[in-house]
JSON list of C-alpha atoms in Angstrom, two decimals:
[
{"chain": "N", "resi": 80, "resn": "MET", "atom": "CA", "xyz": [106.58, -67.52, 7.99]},
{"chain": "N", "resi": 81, "resn": "ALA", "atom": "CA", "xyz": [103.33, -67.69, 5.36]},
{"chain": "N", "resi": 82, "resn": "ARG", "atom": "CA", "xyz": [101.78, -69.87, 7.84]},
{"chain": "N", "resi": 83, "resn": "GLY", "atom": "CA", "xyz": [102.20, -66.78, 10.72]},
{"chain": "N", "resi": 84, "resn": "LYS", "atom": "CA", "xyz": [101.45, -63.87, 7.83]},
{"chain": "N", "resi": 85, "resn": "LEU", "atom": "CA", "xyz": [98.17, -66.05, 7.45]},
{"chain": "N", "resi": 86, "resn": "SER", "atom": "CA", "xyz": [97.46, -65.81, 10.77]},
{"chain": "N", "resi": 87, "resn": "PHE", "atom": "CA", "xyz": [97.66, -62.44, 11.40]},
{"chain": "N", "resi": 88, "resn": "VAL", "atom": "CA", "xyz": [95.37, -61.51, 8.31]},
{"chain": "N", "resi": 89, "resn": "GLY", "atom": "CA", "xyz": [93.12, -64.15, 10.00]},
{"chain": "N", "resi": 90, "resn": "ALA", "atom": "CA", "xyz": [93.15, -62.45, 12.89]},
{"chain": "N", "resi": 91, "resn": "LEU", "atom": "CA", "xyz": [92.66, -58.98, 11.28]},
{"chain": "N", "resi": 92, "resn": "MET", "atom": "CA", "xyz": [89.44, -60.35, 9.66]},
{"chain": "N", "resi": 93, "resn": "VAL", "atom": "CA", "xyz": [87.64, -62.06, 12.65]},
{"chain": "N", "resi": 94, "resn": "GLY", "atom": "CA", "xyz": [88.55, -58.39, 14.41]},
{"chain": "N", "resi": 95, "resn": "ALA", "atom": "CA", "xyz": [87.03, -56.70, 11.22]},
{"chain": "N", "resi": 96, "resn": "VAL", "atom": "CA", "xyz": [83.41, -58.67, 11.72]},
{"chain": "N", "resi": 97, "resn": "LEU", "atom": "CA", "xyz": [83.54, -58.14, 15.11]},
{"chain": "N", "resi": 98, "resn": "THR", "atom": "CA", "xyz": [84.11, -54.73, 15.41]},
{"chain": "N", "resi": 99, "resn": "ALA", "atom": "CA", "xyz": [80.92, -54.63, 12.62]},
{"chain": "N", "resi": 100, "resn": "CYS", "atom": "CA", "xyz": [78.46, -56.03, 15.29]},
{"chain": "N", "resi": 101, "resn": "LYS", "atom": "CA", "xyz": [77.37, -53.67, 17.70]},
{"chain": "N", "resi": 102, "resn": "ALA", "atom": "CA", "xyz": [77.69, -54.88, 21.39]},
{"chain": "N", "resi": 103, "resn": "ASP", "atom": "CA", "xyz": [74.22, -56.74, 21.35]},
{"chain": "N", "resi": 104, "resn": "GLY", "atom": "CA", "xyz": [75.79, -59.36, 18.38]},
{"chain": "N", "resi": 105, "resn": "ASP", "atom": "CA", "xyz": [73.28, -57.20, 15.76]},
{"chain": "N", "resi": 106, "resn": "PRO", "atom": "CA", "xyz": [74.88, -57.31, 12.48]},
{"chain": "N", "resi": 107, "resn": "LEU", "atom": "CA", "xyz": [75.34, -53.59, 11.39]},
{"chain": "N", "resi": 108, "resn": "ALA", "atom": "CA", "xyz": [72.02, -51.83, 12.61]},
{"chain": "N", "resi": 109, "resn": "THR", "atom": "CA", "xyz": [72.00, -48.07, 12.41]},
{"chain": "N", "resi": 110, "resn": "ARG", "atom": "CA", "xyz": [74.54, -46.79, 14.36]},
{"chain": "N", "resi": 111, "resn": "ASN", "atom": "CA", "xyz": [76.41, -43.57, 15.19]},
{"chain": "N", "resi": 112, "resn": "VAL", "atom": "CA", "xyz": [80.04, -43.94, 14.06]},
{"chain": "N", "resi": 113, "resn": "SER", "atom": "CA", "xyz": [80.80, -40.30, 14.41]},
{"chain": "N", "resi": 114, "resn": "PRO", "atom": "CA", "xyz": [78.94, -37.32, 15.94]},
{"chain": "N", "resi": 115, "resn": "GLY", "atom": "CA", "xyz": [76.33, -36.83, 13.17]},
{"chain": "N", "resi": 116, "resn": "ARG", "atom": "CA", "xyz": [77.36, -39.85, 11.17]},
{"chain": "N", "resi": 117, "resn": "ASN", "atom": "CA", "xyz": [75.08, -42.93, 10.70]},
{"chain": "N", "resi": 118, "resn": "LEU", "atom": "CA", "xyz": [75.14, -46.25, 8.80]},
{"chain": "N", "resi": 119, "resn": "PRO", "atom": "CA", "xyz": [72.21, -47.30, 6.59]},
{"chain": "N", "resi": 120, "resn": "GLU", "atom": "CA", "xyz": [70.59, -50.37, 8.32]},
{"chain": "N", "resi": 121, "resn": "MET", "atom": "CA", "xyz": [71.34, -53.60, 6.71]},
{"chain": "N", "resi": 122, "resn": "THR", "atom": "CA", "xyz": [69.73, -56.89, 6.14]},
{"chain": "N", "resi": 123, "resn": "MET", "atom": "CA", "xyz": [71.70, -59.91, 6.23]},
{"chain": "N", "resi": 124, "resn": "GLY", "atom": "CA", "xyz": [70.60, -63.35, 4.57]},
{"chain": "N", "resi": 125, "resn": "SER", "atom": "CA", "xyz": [69.03, -65.93, 6.43]},
{"chain": "N", "resi": 126, "resn": "GLY", "atom": "CA", "xyz": [67.90, -70.01, 5.47]},
{"chain": "N", "resi": 127, "resn": "THR", "atom": "CA", "xyz": [70.00, -70.20, 2.68]},
{"chain": "N", "resi": 128, "resn": "THR", "atom": "CA", "xyz": [72.99, -72.02, 1.40]},
{"chain": "N", "resi": 129, "resn": "SER", "atom": "CA", "xyz": [75.10, -71.23, -1.55]},
{"chain": "N", "resi": 130, "resn": "THR", "atom": "CA", "xyz": [77.28, -73.22, -3.99]},
{"chain": "N", "resi": 131, "resn": "PRO", "atom": "CA", "xyz": [79.25, -71.64, -6.45]},
{"chain": "N", "resi": 132, "resn": "LEU", "atom": "CA", "xyz": [79.70, -73.92, -9.63]},
{"chain": "N", "resi": 133, "resn": "GLY", "atom": "CA", "xyz": [81.71, -71.81, -11.78]},
{"chain": "N", "resi": 134, "resn": "ARG", "atom": "CA", "xyz": [83.32, -68.81, -13.22]},
{"chain": "N", "resi": 135, "resn": "ALA", "atom": "CA", "xyz": [85.22, -66.97, -15.83]},
{"chain": "N", "resi": 136, "resn": "THR", "atom": "CA", "xyz": [86.60, -64.45, -17.82]},
{"chain": "N", "resi": 137, "resn": "PHE", "atom": "CA", "xyz": [85.18, -63.76, -21.73]},
{"chain": "N", "resi": 138, "resn": "GLY", "atom": "CA", "xyz": [86.39, -61.75, -24.15]},
{"chain": "N", "resi": 139, "resn": "ASP", "atom": "CA", "xyz": [89.71, -60.14, -25.23]},
{"chain": "N", "resi": 140, "resn": "PRO", "atom": "CA", "xyz": [91.70, -57.87, -23.43]},
{"chain": "N", "resi": 141, "resn": "THR", "atom": "CA", "xyz": [93.41, -56.25, -26.49]},
{"chain": "N", "resi": 142, "resn": "LYS", "atom": "CA", "xyz": [90.34, -55.59, -28.00]},
{"chain": "N", "resi": 143, "resn": "GLU", "atom": "CA", "xyz": [87.59, -52.67, -27.01]},
{"chain": "N", "resi": 144, "resn": "GLN", "atom": "CA", "xyz": [84.71, -54.37, -27.34]},
{"chain": "N", "resi": 145, "resn": "PHE", "atom": "CA", "xyz": [83.67, -58.11, -26.86]},
{"chain": "N", "resi": 146, "resn": "ARG", "atom": "CA", "xyz": [80.32, -59.01, -29.31]},
{"chain": "N", "resi": 147, "resn": "ILE", "atom": "CA", "xyz": [78.35, -61.67, -30.28]},
{"chain": "N", "resi": 148, "resn": "THR", "atom": "CA", "xyz": [75.33, -61.77, -32.66]},
{"chain": "N", "resi": 149, "resn": "ARG", "atom": "CA", "xyz": [73.61, -64.50, -33.42]},
{"chain": "N", "resi": 150, "resn": "LYS", "atom": "CA", "xyz": [70.42, -65.53, -35.64]},
{"chain": "N", "resi": 151, "resn": "THR", "atom": "CA", "xyz": [68.36, -68.79, -36.06]},
{"chain": "N", "resi": 152, "resn": "GLY", "atom": "CA", "xyz": [64.92, -67.97, -37.65]},
{"chain": "N", "resi": 153, "resn": "GLU", "atom": "CA", "xyz": [63.16, -65.78, -36.04]},
{"chain": "N", "resi": 154, "resn": "TRP", "atom": "CA", "xyz": [65.15, -65.44, -32.66]},
{"chain": "N", "resi": 155, "resn": "SER", "atom": "CA", "xyz": [68.25, -63.57, -32.49]},
{"chain": "N", "resi": 156, "resn": "ILE", "atom": "CA", "xyz": [70.63, -62.44, -29.45]},
{"chain": "N", "resi": 157, "resn": "ASP", "atom": "CA", "xyz": [73.27, -59.45, -29.46]},
{"chain": "N", "resi": 158, "resn": "MET", "atom": "CA", "xyz": [75.59, -59.77, -27.10]},
{"chain": "N", "resi": 159, "resn": "ARG", "atom": "CA", "xyz": [78.05, -56.93, -26.45]},
{"chain": "N", "resi": 160, "resn": "SER", "atom": "CA", "xyz": [80.44, -55.91, -23.34]},
{"chain": "N", "resi": 161, "resn": "SER", "atom": "CA", "xyz": [83.58, -53.30, -23.18]},
{"chain": "N", "resi": 162, "resn": "PRO", "atom": "CA", "xyz": [86.13, -55.37, -23.32]},
{"chain": "N", "resi": 163, "resn": "GLN", "atom": "CA", "xyz": [85.90, -58.12, -20.97]},
{"chain": "N", "resi": 164, "resn": "PHE", "atom": "CA", "xyz": [83.54, -59.47, -18.02]},
{"chain": "N", "resi": 165, "resn": "ASP", "atom": "CA", "xyz": [82.68, -63.19, -16.11]},
{"chain": "N", "resi": 166, "resn": "VAL", "atom": "CA", "xyz": [80.23, -64.79, -16.21]},
{"chain": "N", "resi": 167, "resn": "ALA", "atom": "CA", "xyz": [79.23, -66.73, -12.72]},
{"chain": "N", "resi": 168, "resn": "VAL", "atom": "CA", "xyz": [77.29, -69.41, -11.96]},
{"chain": "N", "resi": 169, "resn": "GLN", "atom": "CA", "xyz": [75.87, -71.01, -8.79]},
{"chain": "N", "resi": 170, "resn": "SER", "atom": "CA", "xyz": [73.18, -73.19, -7.31]},
{"chain": "N", "resi": 171, "resn": "ILE", "atom": "CA", "xyz": [71.12, -71.22, -4.25]},
{"chain": "N", "resi": 172, "resn": "VAL", "atom": "CA", "xyz": [69.00, -73.16, -1.81]},
{"chain": "N", "resi": 173, "resn": "PHE", "atom": "CA", "xyz": [66.61, -71.32, -0.02]},
{"chain": "N", "resi": 174, "resn": "GLN", "atom": "CA", "xyz": [64.70, -73.15, 3.03]},
{"chain": "N", "resi": 175, "resn": "PRO", "atom": "CA", "xyz": [61.26, -71.73, 4.24]},
{"chain": "N", "resi": 176, "resn": "ASN", "atom": "CA", "xyz": [61.65, -67.97, 5.61]},
{"chain": "N", "resi": 177, "resn": "GLY", "atom": "CA", "xyz": [64.69, -67.95, 3.79]},
{"chain": "N", "resi": 178, "resn": "GLN", "atom": "CA", "xyz": [65.83, -64.61, 1.97]},
{"chain": "N", "resi": 179, "resn": "SER", "atom": "CA", "xyz": [68.77, -63.14, 0.79]},
{"chain": "N", "resi": 180, "resn": "GLY", "atom": "CA", "xyz": [68.90, -59.43, 2.34]},
{"chain": "N", "resi": 181, "resn": "TRP", "atom": "CA", "xyz": [68.93, -56.25, 0.27]},
{"chain": "N", "resi": 182, "resn": "HIS", "atom": "CA", "xyz": [71.45, -56.56, -2.44]},
{"chain": "N", "resi": 183, "resn": "SER", "atom": "CA", "xyz": [72.11, -55.21, -6.01]},
{"chain": "N", "resi": 184, "resn": "HIS", "atom": "CA", "xyz": [75.08, -56.28, -8.65]},
{"chain": "N", "resi": 185, "resn": "PRO", "atom": "CA", "xyz": [77.01, -55.02, -10.91]},
{"chain": "N", "resi": 186, "resn": "GLY", "atom": "CA", "xyz": [75.91, -56.28, -13.59]},
{"chain": "N", "resi": 187, "resn": "PRO", "atom": "CA", "xyz": [72.23, -58.36, -15.15]},
{"chain": "N", "resi": 188, "resn": "VAL", "atom": "CA", "xyz": [71.68, -61.23, -13.23]},
{"chain": "N", "resi": 189, "resn": "PHE", "atom": "CA", "xyz": [69.67, -64.53, -14.70]},
{"chain": "N", "resi": 190, "resn": "ILE", "atom": "CA", "xyz": [67.73, -66.34, -12.22]},
{"chain": "N", "resi": 191, "resn": "GLN", "atom": "CA", "xyz": [66.13, -69.71, -12.93]},
{"chain": "N", "resi": 192, "resn": "VAL", "atom": "CA", "xyz": [64.30, -71.39, -10.35]},
{"chain": "N", "resi": 193, "resn": "VAL", "atom": "CA", "xyz": [64.79, -75.13, -10.08]},
{"chain": "N", "resi": 194, "resn": "SER", "atom": "CA", "xyz": [62.03, -75.87, -7.88]},
{"chain": "N", "resi": 195, "resn": "GLY", "atom": "CA", "xyz": [59.99, -74.41, -5.14]},
{"chain": "N", "resi": 196, "resn": "THR", "atom": "CA", "xyz": [58.83, -70.50, -5.15]},
{"chain": "N", "resi": 197, "resn": "MET", "atom": "CA", "xyz": [60.32, -67.58, -4.52]},
{"chain": "N", "resi": 198, "resn": "THR", "atom": "CA", "xyz": [59.10, -64.08, -4.35]},
{"chain": "N", "resi": 199, "resn": "PHE", "atom": "CA", "xyz": [61.32, -60.75, -5.09]},
{"chain": "N", "resi": 200, "resn": "TYR", "atom": "CA", "xyz": [60.93, -57.16, -4.31]},
{"chain": "N", "resi": 201, "resn": "GLN", "atom": "CA", "xyz": [62.05, -53.98, -5.61]},
{"chain": "N", "resi": 202, "resn": "ALA", "atom": "CA", "xyz": [63.46, -51.41, -3.37]},
{"chain": "N", "resi": 203, "resn": "ASP", "atom": "CA", "xyz": [62.38, -48.62, -5.25]},
{"chain": "N", "resi": 204, "resn": "ASP", "atom": "CA", "xyz": [58.76, -49.87, -5.65]},
{"chain": "N", "resi": 205, "resn": "PRO", "atom": "CA", "xyz": [56.63, -47.66, -3.42]},
{"chain": "N", "resi": 206, "resn": "THR", "atom": "CA", "xyz": [53.52, -50.41, -3.65]},
{"chain": "N", "resi": 207, "resn": "CYS", "atom": "CA", "xyz": [56.53, -53.07, -2.29]},
{"chain": "N", "resi": 208, "resn": "SER", "atom": "CA", "xyz": [54.65, -55.76, -4.42]},
{"chain": "N", "resi": 209, "resn": "PRO", "atom": "CA", "xyz": [55.46, -59.47, -4.52]},
{"chain": "N", "resi": 210, "resn": "ILE", "atom": "CA", "xyz": [57.07, -60.77, -7.98]},
{"chain": "N", "resi": 211, "resn": "VAL", "atom": "CA", "xyz": [56.39, -64.59, -7.92]},
{"chain": "N", "resi": 212, "resn": "ARG", "atom": "CA", "xyz": [57.82, -67.11, -10.26]},
{"chain": "N", "resi": 213, "resn": "THR", "atom": "CA", "xyz": [58.02, -70.87, -9.46]},
{"chain": "N", "resi": 214, "resn": "ALA", "atom": "CA", "xyz": [59.65, -74.31, -10.83]},
{"chain": "N", "resi": 215, "resn": "GLY", "atom": "CA", "xyz": [60.67, -73.37, -14.36]},
{"chain": "N", "resi": 216, "resn": "GLN", "atom": "CA", "xyz": [60.44, -69.33, -14.44]},
{"chain": "N", "resi": 217, "resn": "GLY", "atom": "CA", "xyz": [63.35, -66.92, -14.49]},
{"chain": "N", "resi": 218, "resn": "TYR", "atom": "CA", "xyz": [63.62, -63.44, -12.89]},
{"chain": "N", "resi": 219, "resn": "LEU", "atom": "CA", "xyz": [65.75, -61.31, -14.79]},
{"chain": "N", "resi": 220, "resn": "ASP", "atom": "CA", "xyz": [67.61, -58.64, -12.27]},
{"chain": "N", "resi": 221, "resn": "LEU", "atom": "CA", "xyz": [69.61, -55.89, -14.72]},
{"chain": "N", "resi": 222, "resn": "GLY", "atom": "CA", "xyz": [71.42, -54.85, -11.59]},
{"chain": "N", "resi": 223, "resn": "GLU", "atom": "CA", "xyz": [70.10, -51.49, -11.26]},
{"chain": "N", "resi": 224, "resn": "HIS", "atom": "CA", "xyz": [68.26, -51.52, -7.80]},
{"chain": "N", "resi": 225, "resn": "PRO", "atom": "CA", "xyz": [68.76, -53.13, -4.93]},
{"chain": "N", "resi": 226, "resn": "HIS", "atom": "CA", "xyz": [66.31, -56.00, -4.12]},
{"chain": "N", "resi": 227, "resn": "ILE", "atom": "CA", "xyz": [65.85, -58.79, -2.05]},
{"chain": "N", "resi": 228, "resn": "ALA", "atom": "CA", "xyz": [64.30, -62.54, -2.55]},
{"chain": "N", "resi": 229, "resn": "ARG", "atom": "CA", "xyz": [62.10, -64.19, -0.67]},
{"chain": "N", "resi": 230, "resn": "ASN", "atom": "CA", "xyz": [61.20, -68.23, 0.34]},
{"chain": "N", "resi": 231, "resn": "GLU", "atom": "CA", "xyz": [57.44, -67.16, 1.32]},
{"chain": "N", "resi": 232, "resn": "SER", "atom": "CA", "xyz": [56.50, -70.73, 0.89]},
{"chain": "N", "resi": 233, "resn": "THR", "atom": "CA", "xyz": [56.59, -73.98, 3.61]},
{"chain": "N", "resi": 234, "resn": "VAL", "atom": "CA", "xyz": [58.54, -75.73, 1.03]},
{"chain": "N", "resi": 235, "resn": "PRO", "atom": "CA", "xyz": [62.88, -75.06, -0.09]},
{"chain": "N", "resi": 236, "resn": "ALA", "atom": "CA", "xyz": [63.79, -73.38, -3.51]},
{"chain": "N", "resi": 237, "resn": "GLU", "atom": "CA", "xyz": [66.32, -73.45, -5.40]},
{"chain": "N", "resi": 238, "resn": "ASN", "atom": "CA", "xyz": [67.60, -70.96, -7.82]},
{"chain": "N", "resi": 239, "resn": "LEU", "atom": "CA", "xyz": [70.55, -71.65, -10.51]},
{"chain": "N", "resi": 240, "resn": "VAL", "atom": "CA", "xyz": [72.11, -68.06, -11.30]},
{"chain": "N", "resi": 241, "resn": "THR", "atom": "CA", "xyz": [74.12, -66.95, -13.70]},
{"chain": "N", "resi": 242, "resn": "TYR", "atom": "CA", "xyz": [75.73, -63.85, -12.75]},
{"chain": "N", "resi": 243, "resn": "PHE", "atom": "CA", "xyz": [77.51, -61.28, -16.10]},
{"chain": "N", "resi": 244, "resn": "ALA", "atom": "CA", "xyz": [80.12, -58.94, -14.18]},
{"chain": "N", "resi": 245, "resn": "PRO", "atom": "CA", "xyz": [82.91, -56.95, -14.51]},
{"chain": "N", "resi": 246, "resn": "PRO", "atom": "CA", "xyz": [86.39, -59.56, -14.72]},
{"chain": "N", "resi": 247, "resn": "GLY", "atom": "CA", "xyz": [86.68, -59.89, -10.94]},
{"chain": "N", "resi": 248, "resn": "ALA", "atom": "CA", "xyz": [83.81, -57.76, -9.14]},
{"chain": "N", "resi": 249, "resn": "ALA", "atom": "CA", "xyz": [82.16, -58.97, -6.25]},
{"chain": "N", "resi": 250, "resn": "LEU", "atom": "CA", "xyz": [78.53, -60.52, -7.31]},
{"chain": "N", "resi": 251, "resn": "LYS", "atom": "CA", "xyz": [76.76, -59.34, -4.55]},
{"chain": "N", "resi": 252, "resn": "ILE", "atom": "CA", "xyz": [76.35, -56.09, -3.03]},
{"chain": "N", "resi": 253, "resn": "ASP", "atom": "CA", "xyz": [74.77, -55.74, 0.50]},
{"chain": "N", "resi": 254, "resn": "GLN", "atom": "CA", "xyz": [72.37, -52.77, 0.01]},
{"chain": "N", "resi": 255, "resn": "PRO", "atom": "CA", "xyz": [70.60, -50.80, 3.12]},
{"chain": "N", "resi": 256, "resn": "LYS", "atom": "CA", "xyz": [66.26, -52.15, 3.58]},
{"chain": "N", "resi": 257, "resn": "SER", "atom": "CA", "xyz": [64.20, -50.50, 1.56]},
{"chain": "N", "resi": 258, "resn": "GLU", "atom": "CA", "xyz": [62.21, -47.78, 2.73]},
{"chain": "N", "resi": 259, "resn": "HIS", "atom": "CA", "xyz": [59.02, -49.17, 0.94]},
{"chain": "N", "resi": 260, "resn": "CYS", "atom": "CA", "xyz": [58.95, -52.52, 2.48]},
{"chain": "N", "resi": 261, "resn": "PRO", "atom": "CA", "xyz": [58.27, -53.99, 5.57]},
{"chain": "N", "resi": 262, "resn": "PHE", "atom": "CA", "xyz": [61.32, -56.45, 5.94]}
]
């Protein structure tokens, strides 16, 4: 019985994916759904391989606020959350010309470029200026604006990505293509 339910759910998911594509097979491009209503043009990621490394919830659900404060010499850090948060880590490899698609996050994301070169663009930047990071450098995305990550080089680039998010939240939220960038 459980196998039959699983097959039914699988069939529904396949149907939903097929319905979300235009007849010519292009993923989620602008199209009329009903008179006067258009869906925004979305970009799909391509040329990437993601490997989840772990996800855990931190905090005490019985307390209103989770707080960590630490000071060592001149350095200090103060983290707060109400009440809990998830930390998720994944490795993402971008092949040459690979890109994430325009997206946002529900919270801050710390991106470490482990190897290669990555270029980031913010959807709200009217000049579509590249933000380039190379191996050993980091990029902080606060999650407030849609953005895209691209490997514009000729060699693979690997990123180690750490997400801070509400418990159980989706880590990546697809967003419409930026009006300021040609891609």
